[in-house]
PDB file of C-alpha atoms in Angstrom:
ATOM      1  CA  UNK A  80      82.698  73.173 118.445  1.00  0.00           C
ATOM      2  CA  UNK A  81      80.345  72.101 115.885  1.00  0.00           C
ATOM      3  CA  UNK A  82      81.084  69.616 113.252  1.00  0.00           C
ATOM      4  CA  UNK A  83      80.760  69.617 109.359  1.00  0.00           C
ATOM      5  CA  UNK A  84      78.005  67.828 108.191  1.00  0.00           C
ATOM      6  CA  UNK A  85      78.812  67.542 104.272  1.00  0.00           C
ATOM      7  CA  UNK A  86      76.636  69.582 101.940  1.00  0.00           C
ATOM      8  CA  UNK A  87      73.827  69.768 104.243  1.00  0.00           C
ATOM      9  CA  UNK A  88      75.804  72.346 106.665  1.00  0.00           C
ATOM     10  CA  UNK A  89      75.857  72.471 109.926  1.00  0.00           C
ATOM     11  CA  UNK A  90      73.860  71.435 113.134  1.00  0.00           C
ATOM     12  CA  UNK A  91      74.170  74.128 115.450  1.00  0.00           C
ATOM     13  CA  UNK A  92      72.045  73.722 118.854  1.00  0.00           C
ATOM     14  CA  UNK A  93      71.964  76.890 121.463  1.00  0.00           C
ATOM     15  CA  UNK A  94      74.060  74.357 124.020  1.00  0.00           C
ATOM     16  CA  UNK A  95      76.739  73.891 121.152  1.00  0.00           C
ATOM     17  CA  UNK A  96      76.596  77.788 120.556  1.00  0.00           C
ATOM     18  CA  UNK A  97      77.023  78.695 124.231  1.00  0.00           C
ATOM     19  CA  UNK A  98      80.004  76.160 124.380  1.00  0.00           C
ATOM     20  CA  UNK A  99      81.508  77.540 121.987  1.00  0.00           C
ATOM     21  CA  UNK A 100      81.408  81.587 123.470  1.00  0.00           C
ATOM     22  CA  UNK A 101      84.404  83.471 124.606  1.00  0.00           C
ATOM     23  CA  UNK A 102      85.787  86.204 126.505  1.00  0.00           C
ATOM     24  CA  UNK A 103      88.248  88.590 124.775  1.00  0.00           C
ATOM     25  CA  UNK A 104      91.062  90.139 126.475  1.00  0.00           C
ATOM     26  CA  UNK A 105      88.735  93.240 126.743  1.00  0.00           C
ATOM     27  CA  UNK A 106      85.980  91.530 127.986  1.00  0.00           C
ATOM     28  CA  UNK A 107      83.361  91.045 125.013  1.00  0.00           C
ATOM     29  CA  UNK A 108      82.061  87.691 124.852  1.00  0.00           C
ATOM     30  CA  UNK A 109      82.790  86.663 121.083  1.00  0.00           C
ATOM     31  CA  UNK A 110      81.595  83.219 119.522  1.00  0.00           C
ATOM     32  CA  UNK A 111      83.409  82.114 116.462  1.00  0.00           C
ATOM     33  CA  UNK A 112      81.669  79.977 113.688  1.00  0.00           C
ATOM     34  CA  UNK A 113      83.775  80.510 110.989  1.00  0.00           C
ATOM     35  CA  UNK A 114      83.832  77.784 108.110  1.00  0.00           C
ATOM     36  CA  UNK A 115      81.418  75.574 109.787  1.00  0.00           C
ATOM     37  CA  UNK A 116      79.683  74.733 106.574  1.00  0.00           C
ATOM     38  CA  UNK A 117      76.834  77.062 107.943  1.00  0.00           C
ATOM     39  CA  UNK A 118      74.002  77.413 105.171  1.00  0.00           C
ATOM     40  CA  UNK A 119      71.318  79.374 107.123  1.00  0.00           C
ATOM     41  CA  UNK A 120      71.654  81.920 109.989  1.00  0.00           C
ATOM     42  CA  UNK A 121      71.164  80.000 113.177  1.00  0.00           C
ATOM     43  CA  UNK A 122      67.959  80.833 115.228  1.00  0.00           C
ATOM     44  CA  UNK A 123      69.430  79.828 118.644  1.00  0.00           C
ATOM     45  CA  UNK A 124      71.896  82.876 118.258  1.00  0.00           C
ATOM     46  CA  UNK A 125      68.712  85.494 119.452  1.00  0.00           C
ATOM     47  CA  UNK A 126      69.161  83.456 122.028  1.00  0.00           C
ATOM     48  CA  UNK A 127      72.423  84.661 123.474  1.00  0.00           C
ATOM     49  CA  UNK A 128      71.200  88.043 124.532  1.00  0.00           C
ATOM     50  CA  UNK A 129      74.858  88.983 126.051  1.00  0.00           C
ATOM     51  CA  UNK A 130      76.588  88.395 122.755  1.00  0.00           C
ATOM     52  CA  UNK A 131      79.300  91.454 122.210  1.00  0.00           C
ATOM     53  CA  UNK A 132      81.220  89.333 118.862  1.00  0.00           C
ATOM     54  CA  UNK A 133      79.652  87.541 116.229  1.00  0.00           C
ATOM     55  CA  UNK A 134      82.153  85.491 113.383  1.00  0.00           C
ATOM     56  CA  UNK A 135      79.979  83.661 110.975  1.00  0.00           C
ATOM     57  CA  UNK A 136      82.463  84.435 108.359  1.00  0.00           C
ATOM     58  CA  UNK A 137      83.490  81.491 105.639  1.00  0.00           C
ATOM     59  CA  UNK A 138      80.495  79.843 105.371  1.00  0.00           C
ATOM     60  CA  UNK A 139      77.657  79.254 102.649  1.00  0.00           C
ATOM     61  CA  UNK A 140      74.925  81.836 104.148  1.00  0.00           C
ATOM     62  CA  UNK A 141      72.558  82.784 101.489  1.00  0.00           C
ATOM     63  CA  UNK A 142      69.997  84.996 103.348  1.00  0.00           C
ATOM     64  CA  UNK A 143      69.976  87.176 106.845  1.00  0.00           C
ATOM     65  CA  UNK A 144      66.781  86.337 108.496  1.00  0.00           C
ATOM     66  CA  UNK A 145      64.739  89.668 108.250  1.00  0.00           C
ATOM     67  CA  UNK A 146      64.927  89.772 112.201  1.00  0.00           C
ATOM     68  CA  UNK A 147      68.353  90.514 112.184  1.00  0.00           C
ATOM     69  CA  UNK A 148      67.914  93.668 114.289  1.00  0.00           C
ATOM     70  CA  UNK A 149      67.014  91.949 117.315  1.00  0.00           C
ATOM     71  CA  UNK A 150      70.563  90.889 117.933  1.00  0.00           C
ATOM     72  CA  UNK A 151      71.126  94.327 119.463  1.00  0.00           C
ATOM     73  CA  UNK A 152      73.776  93.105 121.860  1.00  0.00           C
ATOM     74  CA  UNK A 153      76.880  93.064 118.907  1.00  0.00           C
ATOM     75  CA  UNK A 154      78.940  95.422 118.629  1.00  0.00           C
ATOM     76  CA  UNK A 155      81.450  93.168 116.242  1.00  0.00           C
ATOM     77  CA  UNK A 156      79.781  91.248 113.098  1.00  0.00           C
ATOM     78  CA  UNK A 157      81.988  89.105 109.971  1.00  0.00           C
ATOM     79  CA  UNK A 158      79.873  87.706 107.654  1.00  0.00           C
ATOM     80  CA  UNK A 159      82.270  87.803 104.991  1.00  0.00           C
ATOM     81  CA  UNK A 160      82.794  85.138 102.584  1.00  0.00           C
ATOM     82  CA  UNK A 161      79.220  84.104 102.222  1.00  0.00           C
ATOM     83  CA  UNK A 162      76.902  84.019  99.337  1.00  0.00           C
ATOM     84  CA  UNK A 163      74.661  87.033 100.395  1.00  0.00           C
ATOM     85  CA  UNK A 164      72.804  89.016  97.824  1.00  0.00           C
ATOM     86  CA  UNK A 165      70.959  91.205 100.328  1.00  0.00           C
ATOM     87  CA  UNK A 166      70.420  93.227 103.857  1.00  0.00           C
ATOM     88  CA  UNK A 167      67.040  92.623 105.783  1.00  0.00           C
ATOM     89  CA  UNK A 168      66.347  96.316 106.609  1.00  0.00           C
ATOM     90  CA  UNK A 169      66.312  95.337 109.807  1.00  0.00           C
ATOM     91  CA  UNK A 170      69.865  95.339 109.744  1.00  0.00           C
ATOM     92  CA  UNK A 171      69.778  99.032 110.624  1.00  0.00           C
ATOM     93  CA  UNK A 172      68.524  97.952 114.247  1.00  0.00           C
ATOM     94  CA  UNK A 173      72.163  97.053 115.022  1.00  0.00           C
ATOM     95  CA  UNK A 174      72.743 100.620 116.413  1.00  0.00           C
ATOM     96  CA  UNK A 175      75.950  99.824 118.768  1.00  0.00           C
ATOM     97  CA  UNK A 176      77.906  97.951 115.971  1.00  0.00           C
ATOM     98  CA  UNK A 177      81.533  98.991 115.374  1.00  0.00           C
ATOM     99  CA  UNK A 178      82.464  96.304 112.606  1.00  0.00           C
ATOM    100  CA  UNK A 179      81.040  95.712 109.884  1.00  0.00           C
ATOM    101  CA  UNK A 180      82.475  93.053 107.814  1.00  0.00           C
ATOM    102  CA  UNK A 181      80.368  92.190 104.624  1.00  0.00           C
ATOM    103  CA  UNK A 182      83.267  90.839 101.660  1.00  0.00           C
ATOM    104  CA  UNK A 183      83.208  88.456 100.257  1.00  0.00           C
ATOM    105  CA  UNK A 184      79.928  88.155  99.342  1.00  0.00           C
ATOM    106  CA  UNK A 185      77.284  88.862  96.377  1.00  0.00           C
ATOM    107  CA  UNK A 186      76.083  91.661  97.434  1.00  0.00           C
ATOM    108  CA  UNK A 187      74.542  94.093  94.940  1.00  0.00           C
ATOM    109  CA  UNK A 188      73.228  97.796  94.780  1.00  0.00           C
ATOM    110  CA  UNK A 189      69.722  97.400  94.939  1.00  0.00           C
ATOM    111  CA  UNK A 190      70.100  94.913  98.192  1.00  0.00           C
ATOM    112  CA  UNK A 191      71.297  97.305 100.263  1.00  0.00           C
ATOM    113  CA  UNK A 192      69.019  99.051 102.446  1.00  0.00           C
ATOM    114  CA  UNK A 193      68.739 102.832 103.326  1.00  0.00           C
ATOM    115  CA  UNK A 194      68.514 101.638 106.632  1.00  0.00           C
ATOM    116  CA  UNK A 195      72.249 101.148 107.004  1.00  0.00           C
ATOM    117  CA  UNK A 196      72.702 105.049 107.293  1.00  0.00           C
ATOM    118  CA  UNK A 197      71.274 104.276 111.062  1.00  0.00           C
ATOM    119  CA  UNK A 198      74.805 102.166 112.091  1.00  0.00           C
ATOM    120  CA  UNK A 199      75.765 105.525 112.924  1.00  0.00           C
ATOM    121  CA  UNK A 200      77.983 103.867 115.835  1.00  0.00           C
ATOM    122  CA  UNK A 201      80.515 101.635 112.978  1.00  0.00           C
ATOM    123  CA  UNK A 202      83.872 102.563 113.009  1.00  0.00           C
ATOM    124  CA  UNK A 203      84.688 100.381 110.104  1.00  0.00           C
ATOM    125  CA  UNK A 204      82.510  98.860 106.870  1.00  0.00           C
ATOM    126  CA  UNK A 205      83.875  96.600 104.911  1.00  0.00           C
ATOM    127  CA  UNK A 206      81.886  96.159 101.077  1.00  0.00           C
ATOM    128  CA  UNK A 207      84.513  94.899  99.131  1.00  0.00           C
ATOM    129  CA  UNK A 208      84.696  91.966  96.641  1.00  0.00           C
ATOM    130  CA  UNK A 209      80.924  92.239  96.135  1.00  0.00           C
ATOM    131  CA  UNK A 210      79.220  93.742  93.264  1.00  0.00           C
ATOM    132  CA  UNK A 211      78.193  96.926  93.981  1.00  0.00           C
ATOM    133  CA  UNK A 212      78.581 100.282  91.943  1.00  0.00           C
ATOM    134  CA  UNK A 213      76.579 102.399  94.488  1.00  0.00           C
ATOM    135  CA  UNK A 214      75.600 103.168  98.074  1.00  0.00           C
ATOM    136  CA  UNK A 215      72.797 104.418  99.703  1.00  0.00           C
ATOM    137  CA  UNK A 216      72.742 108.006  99.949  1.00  0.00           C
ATOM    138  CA  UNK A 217      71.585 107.675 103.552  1.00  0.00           C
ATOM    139  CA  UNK A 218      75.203 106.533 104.545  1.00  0.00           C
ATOM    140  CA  UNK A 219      76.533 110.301 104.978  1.00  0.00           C
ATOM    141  CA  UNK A 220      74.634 109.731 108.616  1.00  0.00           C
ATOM    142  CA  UNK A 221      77.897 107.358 109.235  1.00  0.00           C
ATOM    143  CA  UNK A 222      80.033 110.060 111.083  1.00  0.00           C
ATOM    144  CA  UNK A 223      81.777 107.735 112.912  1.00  0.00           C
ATOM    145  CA  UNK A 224      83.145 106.028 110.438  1.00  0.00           C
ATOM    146  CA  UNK A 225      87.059 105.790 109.735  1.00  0.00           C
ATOM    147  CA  UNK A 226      87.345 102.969 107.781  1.00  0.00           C
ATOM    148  CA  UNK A 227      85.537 102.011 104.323  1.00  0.00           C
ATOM    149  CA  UNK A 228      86.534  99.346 102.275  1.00  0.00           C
ATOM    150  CA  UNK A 229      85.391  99.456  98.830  1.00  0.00           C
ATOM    151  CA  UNK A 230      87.568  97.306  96.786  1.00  0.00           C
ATOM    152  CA  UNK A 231      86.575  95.359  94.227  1.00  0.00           C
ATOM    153  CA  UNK A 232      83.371  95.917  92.873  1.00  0.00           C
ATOM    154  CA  UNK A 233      81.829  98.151  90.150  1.00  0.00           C
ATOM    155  CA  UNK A 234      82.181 101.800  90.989  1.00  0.00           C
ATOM    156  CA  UNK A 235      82.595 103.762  88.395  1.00  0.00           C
ATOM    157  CA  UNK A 236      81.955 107.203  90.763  1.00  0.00           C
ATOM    158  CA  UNK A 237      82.899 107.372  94.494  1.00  0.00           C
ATOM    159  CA  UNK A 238      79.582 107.868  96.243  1.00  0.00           C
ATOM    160  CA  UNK A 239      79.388 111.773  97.010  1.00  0.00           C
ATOM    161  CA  UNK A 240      78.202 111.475 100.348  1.00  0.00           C
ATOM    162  CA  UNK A 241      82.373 110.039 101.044  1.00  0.00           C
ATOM    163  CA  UNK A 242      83.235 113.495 100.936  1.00  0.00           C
ATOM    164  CA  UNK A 243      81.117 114.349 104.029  1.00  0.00           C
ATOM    165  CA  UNK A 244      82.292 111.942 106.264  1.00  0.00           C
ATOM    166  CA  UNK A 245      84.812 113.688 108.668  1.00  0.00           C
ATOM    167  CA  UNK A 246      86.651 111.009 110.629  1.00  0.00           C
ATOM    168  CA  UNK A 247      86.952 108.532 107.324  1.00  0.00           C
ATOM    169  CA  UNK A 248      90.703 108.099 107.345  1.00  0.00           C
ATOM    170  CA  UNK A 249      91.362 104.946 105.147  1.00  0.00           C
ATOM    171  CA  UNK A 250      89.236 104.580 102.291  1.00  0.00           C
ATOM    172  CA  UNK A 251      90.445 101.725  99.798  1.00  0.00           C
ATOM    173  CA  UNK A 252      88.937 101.016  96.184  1.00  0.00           C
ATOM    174  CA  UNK A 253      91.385  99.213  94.498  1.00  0.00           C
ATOM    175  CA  UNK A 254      90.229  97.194  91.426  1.00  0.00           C
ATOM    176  CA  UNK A 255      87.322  99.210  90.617  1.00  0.00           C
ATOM    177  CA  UNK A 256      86.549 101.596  87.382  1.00  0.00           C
ATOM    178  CA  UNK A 257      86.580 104.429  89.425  1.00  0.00           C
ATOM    179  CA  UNK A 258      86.785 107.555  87.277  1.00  0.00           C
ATOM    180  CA  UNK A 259      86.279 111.223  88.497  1.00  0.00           C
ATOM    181  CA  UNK A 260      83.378 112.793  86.839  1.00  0.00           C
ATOM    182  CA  UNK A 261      82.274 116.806  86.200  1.00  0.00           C
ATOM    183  CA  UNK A 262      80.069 118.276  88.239  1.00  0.00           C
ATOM    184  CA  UNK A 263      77.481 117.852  85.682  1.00  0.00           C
ATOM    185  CA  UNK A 264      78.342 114.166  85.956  1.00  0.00           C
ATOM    186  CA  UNK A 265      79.381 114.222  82.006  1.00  0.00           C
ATOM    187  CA  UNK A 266      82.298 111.235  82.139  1.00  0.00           C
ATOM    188  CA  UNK A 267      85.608 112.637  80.391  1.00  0.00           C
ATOM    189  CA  UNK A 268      88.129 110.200  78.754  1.00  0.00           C
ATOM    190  CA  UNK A 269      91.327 110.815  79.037  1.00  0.00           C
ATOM    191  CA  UNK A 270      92.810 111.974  75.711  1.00  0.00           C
ATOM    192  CA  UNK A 271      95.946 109.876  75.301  1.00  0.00           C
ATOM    193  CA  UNK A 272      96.840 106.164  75.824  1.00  0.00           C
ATOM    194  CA  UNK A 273      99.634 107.404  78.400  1.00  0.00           C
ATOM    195  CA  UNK A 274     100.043 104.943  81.916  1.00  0.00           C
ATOM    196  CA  UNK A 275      98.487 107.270  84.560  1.00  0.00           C
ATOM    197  CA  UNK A 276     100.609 108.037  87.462  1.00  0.00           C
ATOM    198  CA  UNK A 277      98.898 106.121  90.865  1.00  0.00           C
ATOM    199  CA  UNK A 278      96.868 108.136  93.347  1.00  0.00           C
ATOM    200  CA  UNK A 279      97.279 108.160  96.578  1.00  0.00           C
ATOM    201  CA  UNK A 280      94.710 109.674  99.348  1.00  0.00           C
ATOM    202  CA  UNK A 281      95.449 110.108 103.078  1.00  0.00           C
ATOM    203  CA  UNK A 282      94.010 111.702 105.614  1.00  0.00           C
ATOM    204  CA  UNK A 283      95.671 115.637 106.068  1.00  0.00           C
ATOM    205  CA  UNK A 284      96.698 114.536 109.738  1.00  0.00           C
ATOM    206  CA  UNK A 285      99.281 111.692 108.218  1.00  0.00           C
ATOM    207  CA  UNK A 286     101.344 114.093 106.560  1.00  0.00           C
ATOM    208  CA  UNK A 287     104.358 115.634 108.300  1.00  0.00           C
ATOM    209  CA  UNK A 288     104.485 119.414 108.302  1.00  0.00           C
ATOM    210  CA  UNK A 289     106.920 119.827 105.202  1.00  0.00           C
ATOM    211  CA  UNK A 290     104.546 117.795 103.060  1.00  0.00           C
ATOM    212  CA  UNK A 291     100.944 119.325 104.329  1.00  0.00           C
ATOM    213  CA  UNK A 292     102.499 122.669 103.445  1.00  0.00           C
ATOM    214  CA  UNK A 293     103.255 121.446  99.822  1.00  0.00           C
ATOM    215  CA  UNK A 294     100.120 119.947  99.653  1.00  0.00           C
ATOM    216  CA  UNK A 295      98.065 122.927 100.928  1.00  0.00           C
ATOM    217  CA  UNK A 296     100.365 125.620  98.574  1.00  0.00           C
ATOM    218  CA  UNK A 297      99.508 123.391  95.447  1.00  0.00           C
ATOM    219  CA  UNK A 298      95.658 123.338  96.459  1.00  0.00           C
ATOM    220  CA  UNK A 299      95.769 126.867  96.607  1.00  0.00           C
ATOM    221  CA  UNK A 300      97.656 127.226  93.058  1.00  0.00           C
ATOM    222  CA  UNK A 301      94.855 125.128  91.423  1.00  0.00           C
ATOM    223  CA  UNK A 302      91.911 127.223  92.802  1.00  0.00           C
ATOM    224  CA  UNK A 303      93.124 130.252  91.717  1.00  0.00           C
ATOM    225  CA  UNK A 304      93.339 128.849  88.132  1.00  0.00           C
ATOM    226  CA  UNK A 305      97.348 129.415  87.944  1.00  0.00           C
ATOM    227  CA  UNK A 306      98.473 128.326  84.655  1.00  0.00           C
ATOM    228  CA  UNK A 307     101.928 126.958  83.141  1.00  0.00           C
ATOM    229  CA  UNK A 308     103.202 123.774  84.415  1.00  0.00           C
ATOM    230  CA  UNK A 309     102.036 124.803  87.903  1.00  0.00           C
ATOM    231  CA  UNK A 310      98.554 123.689  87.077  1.00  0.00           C
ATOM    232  CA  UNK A 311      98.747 122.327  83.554  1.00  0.00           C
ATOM    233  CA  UNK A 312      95.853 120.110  83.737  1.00  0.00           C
ATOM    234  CA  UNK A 313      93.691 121.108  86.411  1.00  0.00           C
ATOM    235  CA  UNK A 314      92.632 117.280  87.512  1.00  0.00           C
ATOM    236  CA  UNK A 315      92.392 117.387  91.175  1.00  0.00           C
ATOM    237  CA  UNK A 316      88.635 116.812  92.804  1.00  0.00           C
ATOM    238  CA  UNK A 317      88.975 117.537  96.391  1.00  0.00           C
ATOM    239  CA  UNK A 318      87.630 115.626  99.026  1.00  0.00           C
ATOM    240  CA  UNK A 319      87.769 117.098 102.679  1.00  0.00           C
ATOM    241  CA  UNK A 320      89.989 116.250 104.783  1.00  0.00           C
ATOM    242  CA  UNK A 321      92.300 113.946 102.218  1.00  0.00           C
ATOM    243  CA  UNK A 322      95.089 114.932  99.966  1.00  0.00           C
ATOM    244  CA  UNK A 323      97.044 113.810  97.337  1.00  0.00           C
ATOM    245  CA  UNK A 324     100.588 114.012  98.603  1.00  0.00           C
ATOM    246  CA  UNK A 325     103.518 113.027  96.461  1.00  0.00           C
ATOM    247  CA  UNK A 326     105.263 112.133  99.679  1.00  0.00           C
ATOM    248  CA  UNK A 327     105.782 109.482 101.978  1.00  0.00           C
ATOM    249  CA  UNK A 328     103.403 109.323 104.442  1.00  0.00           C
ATOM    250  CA  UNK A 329     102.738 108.192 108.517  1.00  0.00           C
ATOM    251  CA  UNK A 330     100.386 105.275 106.947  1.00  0.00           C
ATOM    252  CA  UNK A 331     101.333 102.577 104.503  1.00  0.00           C
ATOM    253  CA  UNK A 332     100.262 104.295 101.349  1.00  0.00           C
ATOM    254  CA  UNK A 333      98.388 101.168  99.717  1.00  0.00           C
ATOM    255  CA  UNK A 334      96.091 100.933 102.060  1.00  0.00           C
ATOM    256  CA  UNK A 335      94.735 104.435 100.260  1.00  0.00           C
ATOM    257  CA  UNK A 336      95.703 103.441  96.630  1.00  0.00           C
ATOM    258  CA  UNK A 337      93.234 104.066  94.087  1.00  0.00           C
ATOM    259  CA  UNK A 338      93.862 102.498  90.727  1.00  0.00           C
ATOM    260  CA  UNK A 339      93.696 103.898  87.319  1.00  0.00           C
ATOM    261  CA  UNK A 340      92.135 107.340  88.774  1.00  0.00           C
ATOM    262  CA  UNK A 341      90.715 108.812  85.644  1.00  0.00           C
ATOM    263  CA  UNK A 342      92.029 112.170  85.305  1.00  0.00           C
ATOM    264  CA  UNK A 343      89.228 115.358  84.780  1.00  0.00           C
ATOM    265  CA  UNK A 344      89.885 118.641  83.762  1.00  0.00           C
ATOM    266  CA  UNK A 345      87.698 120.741  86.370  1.00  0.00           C
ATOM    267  CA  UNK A 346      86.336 124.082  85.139  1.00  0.00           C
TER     268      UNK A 346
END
C-alpha cells in the first residue's frame, strides 16, 4: 500500500495499484485508496481494465479527470470526503455502476451534469453534505434507484422528478430547509411559531397491514376534502409509493426522517 507523502499527496504507480487490488467475497476485484493523501485522480487506474470496486474516498481530490467514463468496468465508486466542486460529463459513461458515493464533498448545483440521468443501473446515490439545492431534471431516468441520500445541503424543494422514481425506498434529507411548496410553487409560511411534529416517509411495502389501512383510509379522507378534525389542515403532498404513517414501521424510521417539514395547505 502506498505511503503518505506530506502535502504533496501521494505517489501511486500502476504496480503499487495492482498490489494493492482485491477480491471480495462475491468476487469483484475492489482496490481501496482511502486516505492516502491522494490530490489528483490517478492515471494508472484506466489501466486496470478488470476493476469491479473503486474507494478513493478520504482524500484531497479536487477535480475528476474529464475521461472518467472510460473506467467502464466499476460497478462500485466512493469518492466521498474529497474537495470536488464538479462531474466531468463523462461521468454518465459509467452505465453498470450500482454505488454512487459522492458526500462529503463541495459539490454544487450547477456542477452536476445532465448526464447523470444515464447511471440508470445505480441502486444507491449518495449527495449529501455537499451544497446543492437542486438536481438535474434528467435524474427521473434513475428507475433503479432505491436509495438517495440527500442530507445536508440546501434544498429548499424536493426535486419533483423524486416522486417518479418507483423502487426509491429510503430517501433521507435531514438538515436541509426543505419546505413543501403549492403547485404554483408560491412558498407558504407556516402561521404560528408552534414546534412541528417530525415527518416520517417509508415506502407503502414497510407498513404492516393494520397501519397501510390507516394510512390509505386517511389519504382517502383528505382527497375528498372531509372537514372537522379529520382533515383540519389539509398539509399532506403525496409522493407515490411513500406514506406518512404515525406508526412503527419494518425500517428504522430515521433513516426516512425529514426535518422541520414545512406544513402547506393544498387546495
Amino acid at each position: 500500500m502506498p505511503k503518505k507523502k506530506g502535502a504533496k499527496g501521494t505517489k501511486l504507480t500502476l504496480k503499487i495499484a495492482k498490489k494493492a487490488i482485491r477480491m471480495t467475497p462475491d468476487g469483484r476485484h475492489r482496490l481501496t485508496l482511502s486516505n492516502m493523501g491522494i490530490t489528483i485522480f490517478p492515471k494508472c487506474l484506466f489501466k486496470l481494465t478488470n476493476l469491479d470496486e473503486l474507494d478513493l474516498s478520504r482524500n484531497s481530490i479536487q477535480k475528476l479527470p474529464d475521461n472518467i467514463g472510460n473506467c467502464s468496468s466499476l460497478r462500485f465508486l466512493d469518492l466521498h470526503s474529497n474537495k470536488l466542486e464538479a462531474l466531468p460529463k463523462s461521468i454518465g459513461n459509467l452505465a453498470g455502476l450500482t454505488h454512487l458515493n459522492l458526500s462529503n464533498n463541495r459539490l454544487i448545483s450547477a456542477g452536476l451534469p445532465s448526464s447523470l440521468g444515464c447511471l440508470t443501473s445505480l441502486n444507491i446515490l449518495n449527495l449529501g453534505m455537499n451544497q446543492l439545492d437542486t438536481l438535474p431534471p434528467s435524474m427521473e431516468a434513475l428507475d433503479s434507484l432505491q436509495e438517495l441520500g440527500l442530507f445536508d445541503n440546501l434544498f429548499i424543494h424536493l426535486p419533483e422528478f423524486v416522486r417518479g422514481l418507483r423502487n426509491l425506498t429510503k430517501l433521507n434529507m435531514k438538515r436541509t430547509p426543505l419546505s413543501y411548496v403549492q403547485g404554483d410553487g408560491e412558498e407558504m409560511q407556516k402561521e404560528n411559531s408552534e414546534p412541528e411534529e417530525h415527518v416520517y416517509l417509508v415506502h407503502e411495502s414497510s407498513l404492516c397491514r393494520t397501519c397501510l389501512k390507516r394510512c390509505k383510509d386517511q389519504e382517502e379522507g383528505l382527497m375528498r376534502g372531509g372537514g372537522g378534525d379529520a382533515y383540519e389542515e389539509k398539509m399532506i403532498r403525496t409522493y407515490k409509493g411513500l406514506l406518512v404513517p404515525n406508526s412503527v414501521a419494518a425500517v428504522h424510521q430515521d433513516v426516512w426522517r425529514i426535518r422541520k417539514v414545512e406544513h402547506i395547505q393544498i387546495k
